[in-house]
Structures are given as structure tokens and as C-alpha cells.
Amino acid sequence: MAFDLPNDFRCPISLEIMSDPVILQSGHTFDRVSIQQWIDSGNRTCPITKLPLSETPSLIPNHALRSLILNFAHVSPKESSRPRTQQEHSHSQSQALISTLVSRSSSNASKLESLTRLVRLTKRDSSIRRKVTESGAVRAALDCVDSCNQVLQEKSLSLLLNLSLEDDNKVGLVADGVVRRIVAVLRVGSPDCKAIAATLLTSLAVVEVNKATIGSYPDAISALVSLLRVGNDRERKESATALYALCSFPDNRKRVVDCGSVPILVEAADSGLERAVEVLGLLVKCRGGREEMSKVSGFVEVLVNVLRNGNLKGIQYSLFILNCLCCCSGEIVDEVKREGVVEICFGFEDNESEKIRRNATILVHNLLGIPMSS
């Protein structure tokens, strides 16, 4: 009868049965090969506790554990022949890839191969995403983002994007300096790298504290606005989505407006990018945003076109924007009336969206000067 060896016999890094267990000064035991690779890669913290290690950490042989492993293996020799599960195989594979990535002696070609395979593994496996983060590979991936090799840069950004899917990683990635790399890529990267970088900002901005950090970072917002202005379809869509995520934090709205974004967003909305309408729906909540929108010639026509042809979310935001602008300007009220918006709003009486019905009703009352009943 075969027995599973206890988990304590497995190295916390490689998850394989230890052949030469050694004790680190933190008190935790690792297989000598795995912890030596960790140290040789420049890491000076315990992989488990994250506590600092000395410059030349000592590795003390754990003879007692080694004897236990050997004795247990003698009692249950079939363990070594037990077929590994897919998860065990993936974890073992990922450890080798991580070791290659973090090694200072690895060539760009071998790092690219490791990154490519890690991107595939981390896309579908949360436990591997955590393992990559805990192994210290984030620093190596960030270094690859700084590379002049665009393919290496793209794969490292893709890996960081996958790692950011874990909520626990989002703040850590920002603390490790990922925003600086993203801004640099948004400025001078390849089109694919720029799109991935903008998507990574969106993922990081899920956490409230990151919205403030990213928004206040020099050139982060202006780089997104610039990409929205000159990028291809994918770049513009991803940059608008990142701006939308950041503008849910009120302090960022003025920053986005001050970068001259409003005319660019209006033009993008006119070209069919409805995410741009959603960003404008957040910017209209600040006075500067409303003032800039009132200056853009043809803006009302753009919104009316969305009311006639847009999706539900675009219609909802267009109605909200028109309501905000009509409350501030009699001239806009007249223009909105001339565009036949009252009749359009009547057509929303049976709309499936409660928000659209409510915003349409409010807009009709604003345009016709009818007080809303309490």
C-alpha cells in the first residue's frame, strides 16, 4: 500500500520531497538546492516570513528531518512512483521557470521562454500566481519591462497583468514600482505593450488606494490621455477604460480635465468609443469638467447621437451628462431642445433600464421647466 508523504517533507519553494533539507536563520527548512537558488538570485529575505536575512545566510543541515524522510521513504517506497497530479506538475514546472527568470546568468532568450510559459500558467492558476509573487520573481519581471527588447517587455507586462488578478498583489505591485514602468511604456512602448500597460493600470486601480497613488504619479494620467488621442483602436479603448477606473476616485477627475482630455474624449465618443462617454459621465461631476464640456462645439450632437444609436450604458451616461449641463446653462438647454431630445426621452418611457427611465424623466422636466414631484 502506498502512502502520501507528509507535506512537511516537501520544500516550501519547489514543493518536491527534500533530499538535502537545511534550516535557514528564520527557522524554516528548505531543500538546499532551492534555497541556494533563491539566495543566488539576490534575495535576502526568508521566502516564508519575508524577514531580512544576513548578507551571507548560513544553511544548517536538518539531519533529523533528513532521517525521517529517508525512513518514511523506506516504509512507503511507492511514493516516488505515484503519478503526480496536474497541479503538482504545474507547480514543479513553474518553480523551474521562476529559477530561470530570476537567475542573473540567464540569457534574454531563456528569460523570454520562461516568461511565455509563466504567462500561460498564471493565467489560469491562482495558486501559481501567488507562488510567483512570493518567490521574488516580480522584481525580475519588472527588470524585463525596462528591457529594450519589445517581445521581452510585452511578455513581462503580460505576466504582471496576470499577477495583478490577485487582490493581494495589487498594492504590492504598486509598492514595487510598477507604475513607473507602466508610464514609461505608455510613452515609448510598442502598440501591444502600451495596450497591456493601460490594461494593467485598470487592474491595479480596482484598489482604492491605488487610484490615488496612480493618479498622483507624474505623467500617469497625461500618458493615458495622450494614448487616447494618438493610439490605435485597442490602445484607445484600453486607455479610456483605465481613465474610467481612475476617475471613480474624485480627486483624479480634475487631473484628467487639466490634461486637456475633454475635447479628446468627445472626439473619441464621436468616433464610436462609448467608453469615452462613460469617462465624460464621471468628469461632468466636477465643475472644471462641466466648464470644458460647455466649450466643445458639437458636444450636444455627439450625445444625441449616442441617445439614438448607443448601448444602454452609453445612453444612461449621455442622459446624465445632459442633465448636469442643462442645470448650468440656458444656452445648452436651448440647444438640447433643438436637437429633439424631449421626443427621444419620451421614447425611453418603456426602456428596460430603470436608470435610463429615471434620467430621461428628469431631463424632460429640466428642459420643459416642470418641477419634479417629491
Short mmCIF file of C-alpha atoms in Angstrom, two decimals:
data_model
loop_
_atom_site.label_atom_id
_atom_site.label_comp_id
_atom_site.label_asym_id
_atom_site.label_seq_id
_atom_site.Cartn_x
_atom_site.Cartn_y
_atom_site.Cartn_z
CA MET A 1 0.00 0.00 0.00
CA ALA A 2 1.35 3.42 -0.97
CA PHE A 3 1.25 6.39 1.40
CA ASP A 4 1.46 10.11 0.67
CA LEU A 5 4.49 11.64 2.30
CA PRO A 6 3.68 14.41 4.81
CA ASN A 7 3.65 17.95 3.47
CA ASP A 8 6.39 18.87 5.97
CA PHE A 9 8.73 16.69 3.88
CA ARG A 10 8.22 18.96 0.87
CA CYS A 11 10.30 22.06 0.20
CA PRO A 12 8.13 25.21 0.51
CA ILE A 13 9.77 26.56 -2.67
CA SER A 14 9.81 23.59 -5.06
CA LEU A 15 7.00 21.58 -3.37
CA GLU A 16 9.13 18.48 -4.01
CA ILE A 17 10.29 15.98 -1.37
CA MET A 18 13.53 17.36 0.11
CA SER A 19 16.71 15.39 -0.46
CA ASP A 20 19.01 17.72 1.47
CA PRO A 21 16.90 19.74 3.97
CA VAL A 22 18.62 22.77 5.52
CA ILE A 23 17.47 25.27 8.15
CA LEU A 24 17.51 28.98 7.33
CA GLN A 25 18.18 31.52 10.11
CA SER A 26 14.43 32.30 10.10
CA GLY A 27 13.90 28.79 11.47
CA HIS A 28 12.21 27.39 8.35
CA THR A 29 13.52 24.40 6.42
CA PHE A 30 14.08 24.23 2.65
CA ASP A 31 15.75 21.90 0.20
CA ARG A 32 19.35 23.10 -0.19
CA VAL A 33 19.18 23.44 -3.99
CA SER A 34 16.01 25.55 -3.92
CA ILE A 35 17.03 27.95 -1.15
CA GLN A 36 20.51 28.33 -2.63
CA GLN A 37 18.94 29.37 -5.96
CA TRP A 38 16.77 31.86 -4.05
CA ILE A 39 19.83 33.38 -2.36
CA ASP A 40 21.95 33.33 -5.54
CA SER A 41 19.21 35.34 -7.26
CA GLY A 42 19.90 38.21 -4.88
CA ASN A 43 17.07 37.63 -2.42
CA ARG A 44 17.86 38.48 1.19
CA THR A 45 14.54 37.69 2.84
CA CYS A 46 13.03 34.43 4.02
CA PRO A 47 10.63 33.14 1.32
CA ILE A 48 8.03 32.35 4.00
CA THR A 49 8.29 35.05 6.68
CA LYS A 50 9.72 37.80 4.43
CA LEU A 51 12.04 38.70 7.33
CA PRO A 52 15.50 40.01 6.35
CA LEU A 53 18.45 37.62 6.17
CA SER A 54 22.14 38.30 6.67
CA GLU A 55 24.28 39.12 3.65
CA THR A 56 25.62 35.55 3.60
CA PRO A 57 22.84 33.40 5.13
CA SER A 58 24.01 30.20 6.76
CA LEU A 59 22.32 26.91 5.80
CA ILE A 60 22.31 24.41 8.65
CA PRO A 61 21.72 20.74 7.69
CA ASN A 62 18.50 19.37 9.18
CA HIS A 63 19.76 15.85 9.89
CA ALA A 64 16.72 14.84 11.90
CA LEU A 65 14.29 15.68 9.11
CA ARG A 66 16.52 14.05 6.51
CA SER A 67 16.49 10.83 8.53
CA LEU A 68 12.71 10.97 8.86
CA ILE A 69 12.31 11.40 5.11
CA LEU A 70 14.67 8.50 4.37
CA ASN A 71 12.95 6.23 6.93
CA PHE A 72 9.48 7.14 5.69
CA ALA A 73 10.53 6.55 2.10
CA HIS A 74 11.87 3.15 3.10
CA VAL A 75 8.50 2.23 4.63
CA SER A 76 6.48 3.58 1.67
CA PRO A 77 8.71 3.32 -1.41
CA LYS A 78 5.78 3.62 -3.80
CA GLU A 79 5.52 7.35 -3.08
CA SER A 80 8.21 8.08 -5.64
CA SER A 81 6.27 6.21 -8.32
CA ARG A 82 2.93 7.84 -7.51
CA PRO A 83 1.73 9.75 -10.58
CA ARG A 84 1.87 13.48 -9.94
CA THR A 85 -1.35 15.43 -10.25
CA GLN A 86 -1.64 18.13 -12.91
CA GLN A 87 -1.37 20.78 -10.19
CA GLU A 88 1.81 19.23 -8.79
CA HIS A 89 3.28 19.09 -12.28
CA SER A 90 2.39 22.75 -12.92
CA HIS A 91 3.92 23.83 -9.61
CA SER A 92 7.11 21.90 -10.29
CA GLN A 93 7.27 23.36 -13.78
CA SER A 94 6.67 26.88 -12.52
CA GLN A 95 9.49 26.62 -9.99
CA ALA A 96 12.00 25.80 -12.71
CA LEU A 97 10.71 28.68 -14.83
CA ILE A 98 10.94 31.08 -11.89
CA SER A 99 14.51 30.00 -11.18
CA THR A 100 15.46 30.73 -14.78
CA LEU A 101 13.74 34.10 -14.72
CA VAL A 102 15.38 35.34 -11.53
CA SER A 103 18.85 33.99 -12.31
CA ARG A 104 21.32 36.72 -13.21
CA SER A 105 23.13 34.34 -15.56
CA SER A 106 20.05 33.57 -17.71
CA SER A 107 20.08 34.86 -21.28
CA ASN A 108 17.27 37.00 -22.69
CA ALA A 109 16.17 34.05 -24.80
CA SER A 110 15.80 31.76 -21.77
CA LYS A 111 14.04 34.51 -19.80
CA LEU A 112 11.63 35.03 -22.69
CA GLU A 113 10.86 31.32 -22.78
CA SER A 114 10.26 31.31 -19.01
CA LEU A 115 8.04 34.39 -19.19
CA THR A 116 6.00 32.94 -22.05
CA ARG A 117 5.30 29.72 -20.16
CA LEU A 118 4.67 31.51 -16.85
CA VAL A 119 2.11 33.74 -18.57
CA ARG A 120 0.20 30.62 -19.63
CA LEU A 121 0.41 29.04 -16.17
CA THR A 122 -0.54 32.16 -14.18
CA LYS A 123 -3.47 32.96 -16.45
CA ARG A 124 -5.47 30.01 -15.15
CA ASP A 125 -3.99 29.11 -11.75
CA SER A 126 -4.37 31.37 -8.74
CA SER A 127 -2.00 29.29 -6.60
CA ILE A 128 0.78 29.69 -9.16
CA ARG A 129 0.17 33.45 -9.28
CA ARG A 130 0.73 33.54 -5.53
CA LYS A 131 3.78 31.33 -5.82
CA VAL A 132 5.37 33.56 -8.47
CA THR A 133 4.77 36.62 -6.30
CA GLU A 134 6.18 35.01 -3.16
CA SER A 135 9.25 33.72 -4.99
CA GLY A 136 10.65 37.18 -5.70
CA ALA A 137 10.05 36.89 -9.45
CA VAL A 138 8.18 40.21 -9.57
CA ARG A 139 11.46 42.11 -9.37
CA ALA A 140 12.87 40.12 -12.27
CA ALA A 141 9.71 40.76 -14.33
CA LEU A 142 9.96 44.49 -13.61
CA ASP A 143 13.56 44.47 -14.81
CA CYS A 144 12.38 42.86 -18.05
CA VAL A 145 9.84 45.67 -18.51
CA ASP A 146 12.83 48.03 -18.55
CA SER A 147 14.39 45.99 -21.36
CA CYS A 148 14.83 47.41 -24.86
CA ASN A 149 13.64 44.03 -26.18
CA GLN A 150 9.97 44.68 -27.00
CA VAL A 151 8.99 40.99 -27.01
CA LEU A 152 10.57 40.51 -23.57
CA GLN A 153 8.82 43.68 -22.41
CA GLU A 154 5.45 42.51 -23.70
CA LYS A 155 5.67 39.10 -22.00
CA SER A 156 6.78 40.60 -18.69
CA LEU A 157 3.85 43.05 -18.78
CA SER A 158 1.50 40.15 -19.50
CA LEU A 159 2.88 38.25 -16.50
CA LEU A 160 2.44 41.28 -14.25
CA LEU A 161 -1.10 41.68 -15.54
CA ASN A 162 -1.88 38.08 -14.60
CA LEU A 163 -0.31 38.54 -11.16
CA SER A 164 -2.47 41.65 -10.61
CA LEU A 165 -5.58 39.47 -10.85
CA GLU A 166 -4.89 38.56 -7.21
CA ASP A 167 -6.25 41.35 -5.00
CA ASP A 168 -3.45 40.76 -2.50
CA ASN A 169 -0.89 41.55 -5.23
CA LYS A 170 -2.32 44.87 -6.43
CA VAL A 171 -0.92 47.11 -3.69
CA GLY A 172 2.34 45.18 -3.61
CA LEU A 173 2.95 45.67 -7.33
CA VAL A 174 2.46 49.43 -6.98
CA ALA A 175 4.79 49.48 -3.97
CA ASP A 176 7.41 47.60 -6.03
CA GLY A 177 7.47 50.38 -8.62
CA VAL A 178 5.29 49.01 -11.42
CA VAL A 179 3.65 52.40 -12.10
CA ARG A 180 6.93 53.98 -13.16
CA ARG A 181 7.47 51.19 -15.67
CA ILE A 182 3.92 51.45 -16.98
CA VAL A 183 4.21 55.20 -17.57
CA ALA A 184 7.47 54.68 -19.48
CA VAL A 185 5.84 52.03 -21.66
CA LEU A 186 2.80 54.23 -22.32
CA ARG A 187 5.19 56.88 -23.62
CA VAL A 188 7.56 54.88 -25.83
CA GLY A 189 6.46 51.24 -25.92
CA SER A 190 5.15 49.23 -28.86
CA PRO A 191 1.39 49.39 -29.55
CA ASP A 192 0.81 45.98 -27.94
CA CYS A 193 2.89 46.90 -24.90
CA LYS A 194 1.04 50.20 -24.50
CA ALA A 195 -2.33 48.43 -24.59
CA ILE A 196 -1.24 45.86 -21.99
CA ALA A 197 0.23 48.60 -19.79
CA ALA A 198 -3.06 50.51 -19.84
CA THR A 199 -4.96 47.31 -19.01
CA LEU A 200 -2.57 46.71 -16.10
CA LEU A 201 -3.35 50.18 -14.74
CA THR A 202 -7.07 49.34 -14.90
CA SER A 203 -6.48 46.15 -12.94
CA LEU A 204 -4.39 47.92 -10.29
CA ALA A 205 -6.97 50.71 -9.95
CA VAL A 206 -9.53 48.27 -8.59
CA VAL A 207 -7.99 49.00 -5.18
CA GLU A 208 -8.99 52.44 -3.88
CA VAL A 209 -5.58 53.39 -2.50
CA ASN A 210 -4.00 52.59 -5.87
CA LYS A 211 -6.35 55.02 -7.63
CA ALA A 212 -4.91 57.85 -5.55
CA THR A 213 -1.32 56.66 -5.96
CA ILE A 214 -1.57 56.23 -9.73
CA GLY A 215 -3.48 59.49 -10.21
CA SER A 216 -0.86 61.50 -8.34
CA TYR A 217 2.08 59.84 -10.12
CA PRO A 218 3.75 62.30 -12.52
CA ASP A 219 2.65 61.80 -16.15
CA ALA A 220 0.49 58.72 -15.47
CA ILE A 221 -2.79 60.39 -16.43
CA SER A 222 -1.29 62.57 -19.16
CA ALA A 223 0.25 59.43 -20.73
CA LEU A 224 -3.18 57.78 -20.84
CA VAL A 225 -4.75 60.91 -22.35
CA SER A 226 -2.01 61.05 -24.97
CA LEU A 227 -2.58 57.40 -25.83
CA LEU A 228 -6.30 58.09 -26.17
CA ARG A 229 -5.51 60.85 -28.64
CA VAL A 230 -2.98 59.11 -30.91
CA GLY A 231 -3.34 55.38 -30.25
CA ASN A 232 -4.88 52.67 -32.39
CA ASP A 233 -8.35 51.27 -31.62
CA ARG A 234 -7.11 48.83 -28.98
CA GLU A 235 -4.88 51.40 -27.29
CA ARG A 236 -7.66 53.99 -27.20
CA LYS A 237 -10.14 51.53 -25.76
CA GLU A 238 -7.73 50.39 -23.02
CA SER A 239 -6.64 53.93 -22.15
CA ALA A 240 -10.28 55.08 -21.89
CA THR A 241 -11.04 52.10 -19.63
CA ALA A 242 -8.08 52.96 -17.39
CA LEU A 243 -9.21 56.60 -17.19
CA TYR A 244 -12.70 55.44 -16.24
CA ALA A 245 -11.30 53.31 -13.43
CA LEU A 246 -9.14 56.16 -12.14
CA CYS A 247 -11.92 58.76 -12.36
CA SER A 248 -14.11 56.86 -9.95
CA PHE A 249 -11.76 58.48 -7.42
CA PRO A 250 -12.97 62.13 -7.24
CA ASP A 251 -9.54 63.75 -6.89
CA ASN A 252 -8.46 62.28 -10.22
CA ARG A 253 -11.24 63.96 -12.20
CA LYS A 254 -9.65 67.40 -12.05
CA ARG A 255 -6.29 65.88 -13.00
CA VAL A 256 -7.84 64.27 -16.08
CA VAL A 257 -9.62 67.50 -17.06
CA ASP A 258 -6.44 69.55 -16.57
CA CYS A 259 -4.64 67.28 -19.06
CA GLY A 260 -6.92 68.57 -21.82
CA SER A 261 -8.85 65.32 -22.02
CA VAL A 262 -12.38 66.62 -22.61
CA PRO A 263 -12.09 67.52 -26.34
CA ILE A 264 -10.17 64.28 -26.93
CA LEU A 265 -12.87 62.24 -25.16
CA VAL A 266 -15.62 64.00 -27.13
CA GLU A 267 -13.84 63.20 -30.38
CA ALA A 268 -13.39 59.59 -29.28
CA ALA A 269 -17.09 59.36 -28.37
CA ASP A 270 -17.97 60.79 -31.77
CA SER A 271 -15.92 58.06 -33.44
CA GLY A 272 -17.90 55.37 -31.62
CA LEU A 273 -15.84 54.75 -28.49
CA GLU A 274 -18.65 54.60 -25.95
CA ARG A 275 -16.25 54.08 -23.05
CA ALA A 276 -15.29 57.71 -23.67
CA VAL A 277 -18.89 58.72 -22.91
CA GLU A 278 -18.64 56.88 -19.61
CA VAL A 279 -15.47 58.78 -18.69
CA LEU A 280 -17.22 62.05 -19.54
CA GLY A 281 -20.06 60.93 -17.30
CA LEU A 282 -17.62 60.95 -14.39
CA LEU A 283 -15.84 64.16 -15.37
CA VAL A 284 -19.14 66.07 -15.57
CA LYS A 285 -19.39 65.68 -11.80
CA CYS A 286 -16.63 68.24 -11.31
CA ARG A 287 -17.01 71.92 -12.17
CA GLY A 288 -13.94 72.00 -14.39
CA GLY A 289 -15.30 69.11 -16.41
CA ARG A 290 -18.65 70.85 -16.95
CA GLU A 291 -16.93 74.08 -17.97
CA GLU A 292 -14.74 72.32 -20.53
CA MET A 293 -17.66 70.36 -21.97
CA SER A 294 -19.70 73.52 -22.48
CA LYS A 295 -16.85 74.88 -24.62
CA VAL A 296 -16.68 71.93 -27.05
CA SER A 297 -18.57 72.70 -30.24
CA GLY A 298 -20.88 69.90 -31.32
CA PHE A 299 -20.77 68.06 -27.99
CA VAL A 300 -24.55 68.01 -27.66
CA GLU A 301 -24.85 66.49 -31.13
CA VAL A 302 -22.42 63.73 -30.12
CA LEU A 303 -24.51 62.91 -27.04
CA VAL A 304 -27.74 62.96 -29.02
CA ASN A 305 -26.22 60.51 -31.48
CA VAL A 306 -25.41 58.20 -28.57
CA LEU A 307 -29.01 58.53 -27.34
CA ARG A 308 -30.23 57.40 -30.75
CA ASN A 309 -27.69 54.67 -31.53
CA GLY A 310 -25.72 53.81 -28.38
CA ASN A 311 -25.85 50.90 -25.98
CA LEU A 312 -27.70 51.07 -22.66
CA LYS A 313 -24.71 52.28 -20.67
CA GLY A 314 -23.85 54.95 -23.24
CA ILE A 315 -27.46 56.18 -23.22
CA GLN A 316 -27.52 56.27 -19.43
CA TYR A 317 -24.35 58.37 -19.21
CA SER A 318 -25.43 60.67 -22.05
CA LEU A 319 -28.69 61.45 -20.27
CA PHE A 320 -26.81 62.08 -17.03
CA ILE A 321 -24.33 64.44 -18.74
CA LEU A 322 -27.11 66.37 -20.44
CA ASN A 323 -28.94 66.74 -17.14
CA CYS A 324 -25.82 68.14 -15.46
CA LEU A 325 -25.07 70.57 -18.29
CA CYS A 326 -28.68 71.76 -18.63
CA CYS A 327 -28.73 72.65 -14.94
CA CYS A 328 -25.79 75.01 -15.53
CA SER A 329 -26.52 76.62 -18.90
CA GLY A 330 -29.63 78.03 -20.53
CA GLU A 331 -27.86 78.00 -23.90
CA ILE A 332 -27.32 74.26 -23.66
CA VAL A 333 -30.99 73.81 -22.72
CA ASP A 334 -31.99 75.57 -25.94
CA GLU A 335 -29.54 73.52 -28.00
CA VAL A 336 -30.75 70.26 -26.47
CA LYS A 337 -34.35 71.18 -27.26
CA ARG A 338 -33.46 71.95 -30.88
CA GLU A 339 -31.89 68.52 -31.22
CA GLY A 340 -35.25 66.90 -30.39
CA VAL A 341 -34.12 65.39 -27.10
CA VAL A 342 -37.55 65.76 -25.48
CA GLU A 343 -39.08 63.42 -28.04
CA ILE A 344 -36.16 61.00 -27.67
CA CYS A 345 -36.69 60.94 -23.90
CA PHE A 346 -40.38 60.12 -24.32
CA GLY A 347 -39.24 57.06 -26.25
CA PHE A 348 -37.38 55.83 -23.16
CA GLU A 349 -40.56 55.57 -21.04
CA ASP A 350 -40.67 51.79 -21.50
CA ASN A 351 -36.92 51.20 -21.52
CA GLU A 352 -35.73 48.10 -19.68
CA SER A 353 -33.22 50.16 -17.65
CA GLU A 354 -34.64 51.90 -14.60
CA LYS A 355 -31.72 54.37 -14.60
CA ILE A 356 -32.42 55.37 -18.20
CA ARG A 357 -36.13 55.86 -17.47
CA ARG A 358 -35.37 57.97 -14.41
CA ASN A 359 -32.69 60.11 -16.10
CA ALA A 360 -34.93 60.64 -19.15
CA THR A 361 -37.79 61.80 -16.92
CA ILE A 362 -35.53 64.23 -15.04
CA LEU A 363 -34.16 65.61 -18.32
CA VAL A 364 -37.64 66.23 -19.71
CA HIS A 365 -38.59 68.14 -16.55
CA ASN A 366 -35.37 70.18 -16.79
CA LEU A 367 -35.95 71.02 -20.44
CA LEU A 368 -39.60 71.93 -20.03
CA GLY A 369 -39.18 73.66 -16.68
CA ILE A 370 -41.55 71.30 -14.92
CA PRO A 371 -40.82 70.84 -11.20
CA MET A 372 -40.20 67.25 -10.13
CA SER A 373 -42.83 65.92 -7.76
CA SER A 374 -41.48 64.82 -4.40
#
